[in-house]
mmCIF file of C-alpha atoms in Angstrom:
data_model
loop_
_atom_site.group_PDB
_atom_site.id
_atom_site.type_symbol
_atom_site.label_atom_id
_atom_site.label_comp_id
_atom_site.label_asym_id
_atom_site.label_seq_id
_atom_site.Cartn_x
_atom_site.Cartn_y
_atom_site.Cartn_z
ATOM 1 C CA MET A 282 -41.610 -70.423 -44.055
ATOM 2 C CA SER A 283 -39.180 -72.203 -41.852
ATOM 3 C CA ARG A 284 -39.434 -72.443 -38.046
ATOM 4 C CA THR A 285 -36.176 -69.872 -37.751
ATOM 5 C CA LYS A 286 -37.376 -67.654 -40.281
ATOM 6 C CA ARG A 287 -40.925 -67.524 -38.213
ATOM 7 C CA TYR A 288 -39.146 -66.861 -35.131
ATOM 8 C CA ARG A 289 -37.083 -63.725 -36.556
ATOM 9 C CA ALA A 290 -40.557 -62.474 -37.624
ATOM 10 C CA VAL A 291 -41.984 -62.672 -34.205
ATOM 11 C CA VAL A 292 -39.271 -62.248 -31.494
ATOM 12 C CA ALA A 293 -39.511 -58.552 -31.455
ATOM 13 C CA LEU A 294 -43.016 -58.672 -31.047
ATOM 14 C CA SER A 295 -43.240 -60.134 -27.495
ATOM 15 C CA GLY A 296 -41.123 -60.714 -24.452
ATOM 16 C CA ALA A 297 -40.596 -64.031 -23.078
ATOM 17 C CA ALA A 298 -43.792 -66.315 -22.461
ATOM 18 C CA LEU A 299 -43.883 -68.760 -19.920
ATOM 19 C CA CYS A 300 -45.356 -71.307 -22.359
ATOM 20 C CA LEU A 301 -44.865 -75.121 -22.689
ATOM 21 C CA THR A 302 -42.342 -75.093 -25.145
ATOM 22 C CA ALA A 303 -39.954 -72.910 -23.333
ATOM 23 C CA CYS A 304 -40.803 -74.994 -20.043
ATOM 24 C CA MET A 305 -39.319 -77.931 -21.906
ATOM 25 C CA GLY A 306 -36.217 -76.560 -23.087
ATOM 26 C CA GLY A 307 -36.815 -75.117 -26.697
ATOM 27 C CA GLY A 308 -34.646 -76.350 -29.922
ATOM 28 C CA GLY A 309 -35.721 -79.236 -31.876
ATOM 29 C CA ALA A 310 -38.433 -81.446 -30.911
ATOM 30 C CA PRO A 311 -40.036 -80.936 -27.505
ATOM 31 C CA ALA A 312 -39.200 -83.459 -24.971
ATOM 32 C CA ALA A 313 -42.412 -85.635 -23.983
ATOM 33 C CA VAL A 314 -44.186 -84.696 -20.889
ATOM 34 C CA GLU A 315 -44.953 -86.813 -18.015
ATOM 35 C CA PRO A 316 -48.055 -88.196 -17.580
ATOM 36 C CA ASP A 317 -48.635 -86.738 -14.563
ATOM 37 C CA ALA A 318 -46.656 -83.415 -14.352
ATOM 38 C CA GLU A 319 -48.466 -80.093 -14.082
ATOM 39 C CA ILE A 320 -49.012 -78.383 -17.437
ATOM 40 C CA LYS A 321 -49.230 -74.689 -17.998
ATOM 41 C CA LEU A 322 -49.911 -73.702 -21.521
ATOM 42 C CA SER A 323 -50.175 -69.945 -22.913
ATOM 43 C CA TYR A 324 -53.466 -68.836 -25.317
ATOM 44 C CA ALA A 325 -52.896 -65.467 -27.544
ATOM 45 C CA PHE A 326 -55.723 -63.694 -29.217
ATOM 46 C CA PHE A 327 -55.891 -60.123 -30.835
ATOM 47 C CA ALA A 328 -59.278 -59.064 -29.778
ATOM 48 C CA PRO A 329 -60.565 -58.079 -26.475
ATOM 49 C CA ALA A 330 -61.458 -61.035 -24.100
ATOM 50 C CA ALA A 331 -65.158 -59.620 -23.807
ATOM 51 C CA SER A 332 -65.387 -60.526 -27.792
ATOM 52 C CA PHE A 333 -67.265 -63.668 -28.549
ATOM 53 C CA PRO A 334 -63.820 -65.695 -29.616
ATOM 54 C CA GLY A 335 -62.234 -64.254 -26.312
ATOM 55 C CA VAL A 336 -65.369 -65.538 -24.350
ATOM 56 C CA GLN A 337 -64.516 -69.162 -26.190
ATOM 57 C CA MET A 338 -61.003 -69.223 -25.141
ATOM 58 C CA GLN A 339 -61.986 -68.465 -21.463
ATOM 59 C CA GLU A 340 -64.555 -71.349 -21.605
ATOM 60 C CA TRP A 341 -62.154 -73.213 -23.275
ATOM 61 C CA ALA A 342 -59.342 -73.155 -20.742
ATOM 62 C CA ARG A 343 -62.204 -73.377 -18.082
ATOM 63 C CA ARG A 344 -63.339 -76.714 -19.623
ATOM 64 C CA LEU A 345 -59.873 -78.408 -20.312
ATOM 65 C CA GLY A 346 -59.139 -77.413 -16.711
ATOM 66 C CA GLU A 347 -62.122 -79.565 -15.303
ATOM 67 C CA ARG A 348 -61.720 -82.250 -17.674
ATOM 68 C CA THR A 349 -58.154 -82.820 -16.633
ATOM 69 C CA ASP A 350 -58.568 -82.730 -13.067
ATOM 70 C CA GLY A 351 -56.614 -79.369 -12.522
ATOM 71 C CA GLN A 352 -53.715 -81.146 -14.389
ATOM 72 C CA VAL A 353 -53.643 -78.356 -17.045
ATOM 73 C CA THR A 354 -53.863 -74.410 -16.560
ATOM 74 C CA VAL A 355 -54.138 -71.904 -19.350
ATOM 75 C CA ASP A 356 -52.994 -68.309 -19.099
ATOM 76 C CA LEU A 357 -54.776 -66.238 -21.552
ATOM 77 C CA TYR A 358 -53.404 -63.281 -23.441
ATOM 78 C CA PRO A 359 -56.596 -61.497 -25.340
ATOM 79 C CA GLY A 360 -56.330 -57.995 -26.726
ATOM 80 C CA GLY A 361 -52.863 -58.658 -28.196
ATOM 81 C CA THR A 362 -51.122 -58.429 -24.917
ATOM 82 C CA LEU A 363 -48.654 -61.093 -26.418
ATOM 83 C CA LEU A 364 -49.154 -61.035 -30.037
ATOM 84 C CA SER A 365 -50.929 -59.073 -32.480
ATOM 85 C CA ALA A 366 -53.233 -60.498 -35.644
ATOM 86 C CA GLY A 367 -51.595 -61.757 -38.667
ATOM 87 C CA ASP A 368 -48.395 -62.664 -36.217
ATOM 88 C CA ILE A 369 -50.127 -65.017 -33.864
ATOM 89 C CA TYR A 370 -49.476 -68.504 -35.895
ATOM 90 C CA ASP A 371 -45.938 -67.690 -36.516
ATOM 91 C CA GLY A 372 -45.698 -66.772 -32.610
ATOM 92 C CA VAL A 373 -47.010 -70.459 -32.050
ATOM 93 C CA SER A 374 -44.398 -72.052 -34.493
ATOM 94 C CA ALA A 375 -41.676 -69.705 -33.034
ATOM 95 C CA GLY A 376 -42.713 -71.148 -29.230
ATOM 96 C CA VAL A 377 -43.676 -67.526 -27.930
ATOM 97 C CA VAL A 378 -47.070 -68.957 -27.122
ATOM 98 C CA ASP A 379 -48.527 -72.624 -26.967
ATOM 99 C CA ILE A 380 -51.881 -72.085 -28.505
ATOM 100 C CA GLY A 381 -52.846 -69.447 -31.026
ATOM 101 C CA LEU A 382 -56.262 -67.779 -31.986
ATOM 102 C CA ASP A 383 -56.163 -65.907 -35.072
ATOM 103 C CA SER A 384 -58.031 -65.040 -38.376
ATOM 104 C CA PRO A 385 -56.965 -66.511 -41.704
ATOM 105 C CA ALA A 386 -59.599 -64.282 -43.415
ATOM 106 C CA TYR A 387 -57.254 -61.392 -42.861
ATOM 107 C CA ASP A 388 -54.677 -63.026 -45.002
ATOM 108 C CA SER A 389 -56.357 -65.063 -47.862
ATOM 109 C CA ARG A 390 -52.899 -65.467 -49.724
ATOM 110 C CA ARG A 391 -51.389 -67.058 -46.949
ATOM 111 C CA PHE A 392 -54.838 -69.221 -46.120
ATOM 112 C CA PRO A 393 -56.322 -69.657 -49.804
ATOM 113 C CA LEU A 394 -58.536 -72.904 -48.890
ATOM 114 C CA SER A 395 -59.823 -71.167 -45.741
ATOM 115 C CA SER A 396 -61.156 -68.281 -47.701
ATOM 116 C CA VAL A 397 -63.814 -70.350 -49.271
ATOM 117 C CA ILE A 398 -65.796 -69.998 -45.942
ATOM 118 C CA ASN A 399 -65.967 -66.151 -46.785
ATOM 119 C CA GLN A 400 -67.661 -66.660 -50.156
ATOM 120 C CA PRO A 401 -71.379 -65.865 -50.586
ATOM 121 C CA VAL A 402 -73.118 -69.302 -50.909
ATOM 122 C CA GLY A 403 -76.167 -68.625 -48.640
ATOM 123 C CA ILE A 404 -74.957 -69.469 -45.176
ATOM 124 C CA GLU A 405 -77.567 -68.367 -42.650
ATOM 125 C CA ASN A 406 -76.069 -67.997 -39.464
ATOM 126 C CA ALA A 407 -72.523 -68.643 -37.233
ATOM 127 C CA GLN A 408 -73.619 -72.048 -36.403
ATOM 128 C CA GLN A 409 -74.009 -73.690 -40.219
ATOM 129 C CA GLY A 410 -70.795 -71.529 -41.043
ATOM 130 C CA SER A 411 -68.856 -72.950 -38.081
ATOM 131 C CA ALA A 412 -69.814 -76.591 -38.378
ATOM 132 C CA ALA A 413 -69.057 -76.720 -42.121
ATOM 133 C CA PHE A 414 -65.631 -74.689 -41.688
ATOM 134 C CA LEU A 415 -64.526 -77.053 -39.205
ATOM 135 C CA ASP A 416 -65.683 -80.047 -40.993
ATOM 136 C CA LEU A 417 -64.103 -78.504 -44.186
ATOM 137 C CA LEU A 418 -60.384 -77.987 -42.549
ATOM 138 C CA LEU A 419 -60.327 -81.360 -40.945
ATOM 139 C CA GLU A 420 -61.416 -83.324 -44.212
ATOM 140 C CA PHE A 421 -58.902 -81.550 -46.475
ATOM 141 C CA ARG A 422 -55.965 -80.846 -44.101
ATOM 142 C CA PRO A 423 -54.836 -77.673 -46.324
ATOM 143 C CA GLU A 424 -51.084 -77.282 -46.656
ATOM 144 C CA GLU A 425 -51.783 -73.657 -45.061
ATOM 145 C CA PHE A 426 -51.687 -75.298 -41.909
ATOM 146 C CA ASP A 427 -49.283 -77.958 -42.019
ATOM 147 C CA GLY A 428 -47.248 -78.169 -38.770
ATOM 148 C CA TYR A 429 -50.365 -77.483 -36.574
ATOM 149 C CA GLN A 430 -52.619 -79.041 -34.778
ATOM 150 C CA ILE A 431 -56.074 -77.391 -35.077
ATOM 151 C CA ILE A 432 -57.673 -76.914 -31.702
ATOM 152 C CA THR A 433 -60.730 -75.552 -32.858
ATOM 153 C CA ALA A 434 -62.245 -73.320 -35.862
ATOM 154 C CA PHE A 435 -65.443 -71.154 -35.781
ATOM 155 C CA THR A 436 -67.094 -68.016 -37.657
ATOM 156 C CA THR A 437 -69.080 -65.232 -37.249
ATOM 157 C CA GLU A 438 -72.424 -64.786 -38.998
ATOM 158 C CA PRO A 439 -72.589 -63.690 -42.612
ATOM 159 C CA ALA A 440 -71.903 -59.829 -43.357
ATOM 160 C CA TYR A 441 -74.802 -57.598 -43.752
ATOM 161 C CA ILE A 442 -75.163 -54.461 -45.494
ATOM 162 C CA GLN A 443 -76.070 -51.395 -43.049
ATOM 163 C CA THR A 444 -76.539 -48.003 -44.299
ATOM 164 C CA LYS A 445 -77.925 -44.676 -43.457
ATOM 165 C CA SER A 446 -80.351 -45.070 -46.166
ATOM 166 C CA PRO A 447 -82.460 -48.013 -47.079
ATOM 167 C CA VAL A 448 -81.068 -50.479 -49.734
ATOM 168 C CA ARG A 449 -83.991 -52.423 -51.153
ATOM 169 C CA GLY A 450 -82.251 -52.904 -54.544
ATOM 170 C CA LEU A 451 -79.396 -52.371 -56.646
ATOM 171 C CA SER A 452 -80.182 -49.133 -57.659
ATOM 172 C CA ASP A 453 -79.808 -48.173 -53.980
ATOM 173 C CA ILE A 454 -76.259 -48.887 -53.401
ATOM 174 C CA ALA A 455 -74.813 -48.109 -56.778
ATOM 175 C CA GLY A 456 -72.380 -45.481 -56.275
ATOM 176 C CA THR A 457 -72.713 -45.525 -52.325
ATOM 177 C CA ALA A 458 -69.396 -45.446 -50.183
ATOM 178 C CA ILE A 459 -69.118 -48.816 -48.238
ATOM 179 C CA ARG A 460 -66.888 -49.660 -45.812
ATOM 180 C CA SER A 461 -65.644 -53.223 -46.996
ATOM 181 C CA SER A 462 -62.729 -55.660 -46.217
ATOM 182 C CA GLY A 463 -61.804 -58.927 -47.438
ATOM 183 C CA ALA A 464 -64.338 -61.009 -49.682
ATOM 184 C CA ALA A 465 -66.773 -58.122 -48.884
ATOM 185 C CA ILE A 466 -64.797 -55.940 -51.413
ATOM 186 C CA PRO A 467 -65.233 -57.656 -54.665
ATOM 187 C CA THR A 468 -69.048 -58.184 -53.489
ATOM 188 C CA MET A 469 -69.564 -54.438 -52.910
ATOM 189 C CA GLU A 470 -68.063 -53.838 -56.757
ATOM 190 C CA ALA A 471 -70.117 -56.460 -57.863
ATOM 191 C CA LEU A 472 -73.087 -54.390 -56.641
ATOM 192 C CA GLY A 473 -71.887 -51.374 -57.895
ATOM 193 C CA ALA A 474 -70.878 -49.589 -54.711
ATOM 194 C CA SER A 475 -67.604 -48.044 -53.947
ATOM 195 C CA PRO A 476 -65.958 -50.097 -51.373
ATOM 196 C CA LEU A 477 -63.128 -48.255 -49.009
ATOM 197 C CA SER A 478 -61.138 -50.300 -46.305
ATOM 198 C CA LEU A 479 -61.608 -48.931 -42.797
ATOM 199 C CA SER A 480 -60.866 -50.596 -39.589
ATOM 200 C CA MET A 481 -64.089 -51.045 -37.557
ATOM 201 C CA SER A 482 -63.100 -48.554 -35.061
ATOM 202 C CA ASP A 483 -63.097 -45.955 -37.558
ATOM 203 C CA VAL A 484 -66.414 -46.642 -39.126
ATOM 204 C CA ALA A 485 -68.590 -44.406 -36.822
ATOM 205 C CA GLU A 486 -66.455 -41.224 -37.309
ATOM 206 C CA ASN A 487 -66.588 -41.685 -41.245
ATOM 207 C CA LEU A 488 -70.162 -42.039 -41.110
ATOM 208 C CA GLN A 489 -70.712 -38.956 -39.172
ATOM 209 C CA THR A 490 -68.740 -37.157 -41.280
ATOM 210 C CA GLY A 491 -70.336 -38.783 -44.490
ATOM 211 C CA VAL A 492 -66.909 -40.234 -45.699
ATOM 212 C CA VAL A 493 -68.834 -43.594 -45.942
ATOM 213 C CA ASP A 494 -72.850 -44.266 -46.518
ATOM 214 C CA GLY A 495 -72.500 -47.241 -44.743
ATOM 215 C CA TYR A 496 -71.000 -50.739 -44.075
ATOM 216 C CA VAL A 497 -70.784 -54.439 -44.831
ATOM 217 C CA SER A 498 -70.130 -56.455 -41.435
ATOM 218 C CA SER A 499 -71.875 -58.831 -39.001
ATOM 219 C CA ARG A 500 -74.518 -57.519 -37.201
ATOM 220 C CA GLU A 501 -73.321 -57.630 -33.741
ATOM 221 C CA VAL A 502 -71.425 -54.235 -34.646
ATOM 222 C CA LEU A 503 -74.348 -52.462 -34.196
ATOM 223 C CA ARG A 504 -73.921 -52.449 -30.778
ATOM 224 C CA ASP A 505 -70.455 -53.741 -30.047
ATOM 225 C CA PHE A 506 -69.081 -50.566 -31.871
ATOM 226 C CA SER A 507 -72.100 -48.231 -31.029
ATOM 227 C CA LEU A 508 -72.784 -48.107 -35.091
ATOM 228 C CA ALA A 509 -76.939 -48.427 -34.436
ATOM 229 C CA GLU A 510 -76.498 -44.528 -33.744
ATOM 230 C CA GLN A 511 -75.258 -43.839 -37.213
ATOM 231 C CA VAL A 512 -77.028 -46.504 -39.235
ATOM 232 C CA GLY A 513 -80.992 -47.081 -39.561
ATOM 233 C CA HIS A 514 -80.836 -50.078 -41.763
ATOM 234 C CA VAL A 515 -79.891 -53.367 -42.223
ATOM 235 C CA THR A 516 -80.561 -55.257 -45.643
ATOM 236 C CA ASP A 517 -82.068 -58.811 -44.958
ATOM 237 C CA TYR A 518 -79.605 -60.231 -47.432
ATOM 238 C CA PRO A 519 -76.660 -62.771 -45.949
ATOM 239 C CA LEU A 520 -73.349 -62.500 -48.000
ATOM 240 C CA GLY A 521 -70.265 -64.256 -47.035
ATOM 241 C CA ILE A 522 -69.288 -65.068 -43.736
ATOM 242 C CA SER A 523 -67.891 -61.728 -42.462
ATOM 243 C CA ASN A 524 -64.776 -63.267 -40.577
ATOM 244 C CA SER A 525 -63.463 -66.899 -39.727
ATOM 245 C CA PHE A 526 -61.200 -67.956 -36.564
ATOM 246 C CA VAL A 527 -59.075 -71.133 -36.012
ATOM 247 C CA ALA A 528 -57.093 -72.102 -32.898
ATOM 248 C CA VAL A 529 -53.836 -74.009 -33.385
ATOM 249 C CA MET A 530 -51.004 -75.666 -31.561
ATOM 250 C CA ASP A 531 -47.559 -76.442 -32.925
ATOM 251 C CA GLN A 532 -47.786 -80.143 -33.884
ATOM 252 C CA GLU A 533 -44.842 -81.336 -32.407
ATOM 253 C CA VAL A 534 -45.727 -79.581 -28.875
ATOM 254 C CA PHE A 535 -49.105 -81.319 -29.038
ATOM 255 C CA ASP A 536 -47.582 -84.514 -29.569
ATOM 256 C CA SER A 537 -45.330 -84.097 -26.838
ATOM 257 C CA LEU A 538 -48.552 -83.720 -24.279
ATOM 258 C CA PRO A 539 -49.904 -86.944 -22.490
ATOM 259 C CA GLN A 540 -52.092 -88.680 -24.351
ATOM 260 C CA HIS A 541 -55.065 -88.359 -22.291
ATOM 261 C CA VAL A 542 -54.304 -84.378 -22.319
ATOM 262 C CA GLN A 543 -54.480 -84.693 -26.261
ATOM 263 C CA ASP A 544 -57.559 -86.587 -26.007
ATOM 264 C CA GLU A 545 -59.226 -84.087 -24.033
ATOM 265 C CA ILE A 546 -58.155 -81.110 -26.287
ATOM 266 C CA LEU A 547 -59.607 -83.061 -29.342
ATOM 267 C CA GLY A 548 -62.724 -83.920 -27.435
ATOM 268 C CA LEU A 549 -63.119 -80.145 -26.976
ATOM 269 C CA ARG A 550 -62.641 -79.223 -30.654
ATOM 270 C CA GLU A 551 -66.132 -79.763 -31.945
ATOM 271 C CA GLU A 552 -67.608 -78.926 -28.806
ATOM 272 C CA MET A 553 -66.073 -75.103 -28.778
ATOM 273 C CA THR A 554 -66.929 -74.812 -32.628
ATOM 274 C CA THR A 555 -70.575 -75.332 -31.035
ATOM 275 C CA PHE A 556 -70.152 -73.319 -28.154
ATOM 276 C CA ALA A 557 -68.496 -69.933 -30.068
ATOM 277 C CA SER A 558 -70.943 -69.977 -32.949
ATOM 278 C CA GLU A 559 -74.142 -70.387 -30.394
ATOM 279 C CA PHE A 560 -72.726 -67.700 -28.347
ATOM 280 C CA HIS A 561 -72.251 -65.167 -31.117
ATOM 281 C CA ASP A 562 -75.918 -66.176 -32.468
ATOM 282 C CA ASP A 563 -77.491 -66.113 -30.000
ATOM 283 C CA GLU A 564 -75.957 -63.492 -27.587
ATOM 284 C CA ASN A 565 -74.067 -61.171 -29.636
ATOM 285 C CA VAL A 566 -76.372 -60.772 -32.727
ATOM 286 C CA ARG A 567 -79.556 -61.447 -31.569
ATOM 287 C CA GLY A 568 -78.822 -59.196 -28.434
ATOM 288 C CA ALA A 569 -77.666 -56.445 -31.022
ATOM 289 C CA LEU A 570 -80.592 -56.510 -33.272
ATOM 290 C CA GLU A 571 -82.672 -56.412 -30.463
ATOM 291 C CA TRP A 572 -81.329 -53.474 -28.684
ATOM 292 C CA ALA A 573 -80.838 -51.394 -31.920
ATOM 293 C CA ALA A 574 -84.339 -51.779 -32.968
ATOM 294 C CA ALA A 575 -85.626 -50.771 -29.463
ATOM 295 C CA GLU A 576 -82.977 -48.012 -28.745
ATOM 296 C CA HIS A 577 -82.322 -46.674 -32.157
ATOM 297 C CA GLY A 578 -84.906 -47.720 -34.439
ATOM 298 C CA VAL A 579 -82.788 -49.391 -36.874
ATOM 299 C CA GLU A 580 -85.041 -51.028 -39.492
ATOM 300 C CA THR A 581 -84.644 -54.543 -41.153
ATOM 301 C CA GLU A 582 -85.164 -54.022 -45.068
ATOM 302 C CA GLU A 583 -86.704 -57.275 -46.776
ATOM 303 C CA LEU A 584 -85.994 -57.616 -50.249
ATOM 304 C CA GLU A 585 -88.415 -58.296 -52.881
ATOM 305 C CA PRO A 586 -88.042 -61.928 -54.896
ATOM 306 C CA GLY A 587 -87.190 -60.570 -57.756
ATOM 307 C CA VAL A 588 -84.235 -58.756 -55.967
ATOM 308 C CA ARG A 589 -83.081 -61.456 -54.159
ATOM 309 C CA ALA A 590 -82.919 -63.654 -57.132
ATOM 310 C CA GLU A 591 -80.692 -61.156 -58.859
ATOM 311 C CA LEU A 592 -78.429 -60.680 -55.754
ATOM 312 C CA ASP A 593 -78.365 -64.837 -55.897
ATOM 313 C CA ARG A 594 -77.212 -64.670 -59.434
ATOM 314 C CA LEU A 595 -74.524 -62.083 -58.650
ATOM 315 C CA MET A 596 -73.384 -64.218 -55.472
ATOM 316 C CA GLU A 597 -73.264 -67.059 -58.067
ATOM 317 C CA ASP A 598 -70.671 -65.200 -60.429
ATOM 318 C CA LEU A 599 -68.651 -64.472 -57.392
ATOM 319 C CA THR A 600 -68.079 -67.852 -56.157
ATOM 320 C CA ASP A 601 -66.956 -68.913 -59.873
ATOM 321 C CA ASP A 602 -64.670 -66.391 -59.798
ATOM 322 C CA TRP A 603 -63.173 -67.605 -56.763
ATOM 323 C CA VAL A 604 -62.855 -71.123 -58.271
ATOM 324 C CA ASP A 605 -61.199 -69.456 -61.158
ATOM 325 C CA ASP A 606 -58.827 -67.215 -59.107
ATOM 326 C CA HIS A 607 -57.608 -70.514 -57.306
ATOM 327 C CA ALA A 608 -57.034 -72.436 -60.535
ATOM 328 C CA GLY A 609 -53.674 -73.022 -59.542
ATOM 329 C CA ALA A 610 -53.746 -73.625 -55.970
ATOM 330 C CA ASP A 611 -52.806 -76.868 -54.121
ATOM 331 C CA PHE A 612 -56.155 -78.094 -54.026
ATOM 332 C CA ASP A 613 -59.327 -78.415 -56.230
ATOM 333 C CA ALA A 614 -60.942 -75.311 -55.679
ATOM 334 C CA ALA A 615 -64.098 -76.484 -57.500
ATOM 335 C CA GLU A 616 -64.158 -79.798 -55.140
ATOM 336 C CA VAL A 617 -63.846 -77.396 -52.024
ATOM 337 C CA LEU A 618 -66.569 -75.320 -52.976
ATOM 338 C CA ALA A 619 -68.786 -77.980 -53.861
ATOM 339 C CA ARG A 620 -67.950 -79.804 -50.514
ATOM 340 C CA MET A 621 -68.457 -76.691 -48.507
ATOM 341 C CA ARG A 622 -72.122 -76.265 -49.666
ATOM 342 C CA GLU A 623 -72.696 -79.781 -48.938
ATOM 343 C CA LEU A 624 -71.311 -79.354 -45.428
ATOM 344 C CA VAL A 625 -73.130 -76.237 -45.152
ATOM 345 C CA ASP A 626 -76.745 -77.809 -45.986
ATOM 346 C CA GLN A 627 -76.030 -80.878 -43.448
ATOM 347 C CA ALA A 628 -75.149 -78.064 -40.999
ATOM 348 C CA ALA A 629 -78.861 -76.893 -41.771
ATOM 349 C CA THR A 630 -80.764 -80.026 -41.684
ATOM 350 C CA ALA A 631 -79.275 -80.888 -38.550
ATOM 351 C CA ALA A 632 -80.010 -77.703 -36.707
ATOM 352 C CA ASP A 633 -83.972 -78.083 -37.993
ATOM 353 C CA ASP A 634 -83.594 -81.572 -36.722
ATOM 354 C CA GLU A 635 -82.302 -80.901 -33.118
ATOM 355 C CA GLY A 636 -84.380 -77.428 -32.696
ATOM 356 C CA PRO A 637 -83.225 -75.572 -29.978
ATOM 357 C CA ALA A 638 -79.892 -76.190 -28.660
ATOM 358 C CA GLY A 639 -78.974 -76.537 -24.700
ATOM 359 C CA THR A 640 -75.353 -76.021 -25.048
ATOM 360 C CA GLU A 641 -73.679 -74.532 -22.001
ATOM 361 C CA ARG A 642 -73.141 -70.707 -21.961
ATOM 362 C CA ALA A 643 -70.544 -68.868 -20.423
ATOM 363 C CA GLY A 644 -71.381 -67.783 -16.917
ATOM 364 C CA GLU A 645 -73.574 -71.038 -16.374
ATOM 365 C CA ALA A 646 -70.873 -73.505 -15.368
ATOM 366 C CA PRO A 647 -72.138 -76.323 -13.607
#
């Protein structure tokens, strides 16, 4: 899509934003910024500031300001205050905002290569998924991100089945109504459930009224959406990554920045992948599970080896389907999937070798 068309798609969604592209005059390639000039960037995201991607963007802004000795300041627009989910990348291209954080998982047709991270290949946590996802994007440089500089990328943990009644085998989930989205929909269909598309904000009410028997999501929602009050069981089997996020800047705008600022931004790319994924695993998920068990008696259901093996076979079939579905893509789907598996294994091995991480947490700035 051309920049003109992208602009027309988003111009009605936002007022005039004070962003770098606007300050440089707009239209055509932006002029190079003087090396010592004060730089103000704008950064948009669709979810609240308290969400873990929102915490990540706050920490990114803090670190970038610190490492440029205050030369760069960042105005943050979380919670859809500037652009909504699905509109953010177009807003970056149109110059509505300098940096945008959105979820390619919401639009797998536009971001086909990115959708590989949502396939059920046994990723255990956000740290494995995030490391593999960023490496995959930088290695393959997919066409879906042409015209953008990837600032960082990360994921949630995998999705888990969370239900009113325990699910310990396929017979327990067959015929049940399960809130699902994205890659989880074919997964639930393969398990014999009846997937129902709902926003997470509507899940609690639909659980209470019996419209759904459970949902599929990463487990921090037990606390974040107060769903532990409605469900009593989490099935201990990781499906595909629940959600993925990529922060981008328009490539021409990025190229117009002073070289030392570009270097600092790229230096934060992997660092923020690690920060976001560790924060999610340690603060969001672990904290939610402990709270759900202590306050509401939510139980984690372990699976028998035979059941787990049966699920493994079904998940393998689903990943084969993903390869078949992308046979006509501009990338080799089998190669991408195989490489992702390698990167996940590398991330798991690295985590085992390093032991507990000592990455800074939000609120623990030196």
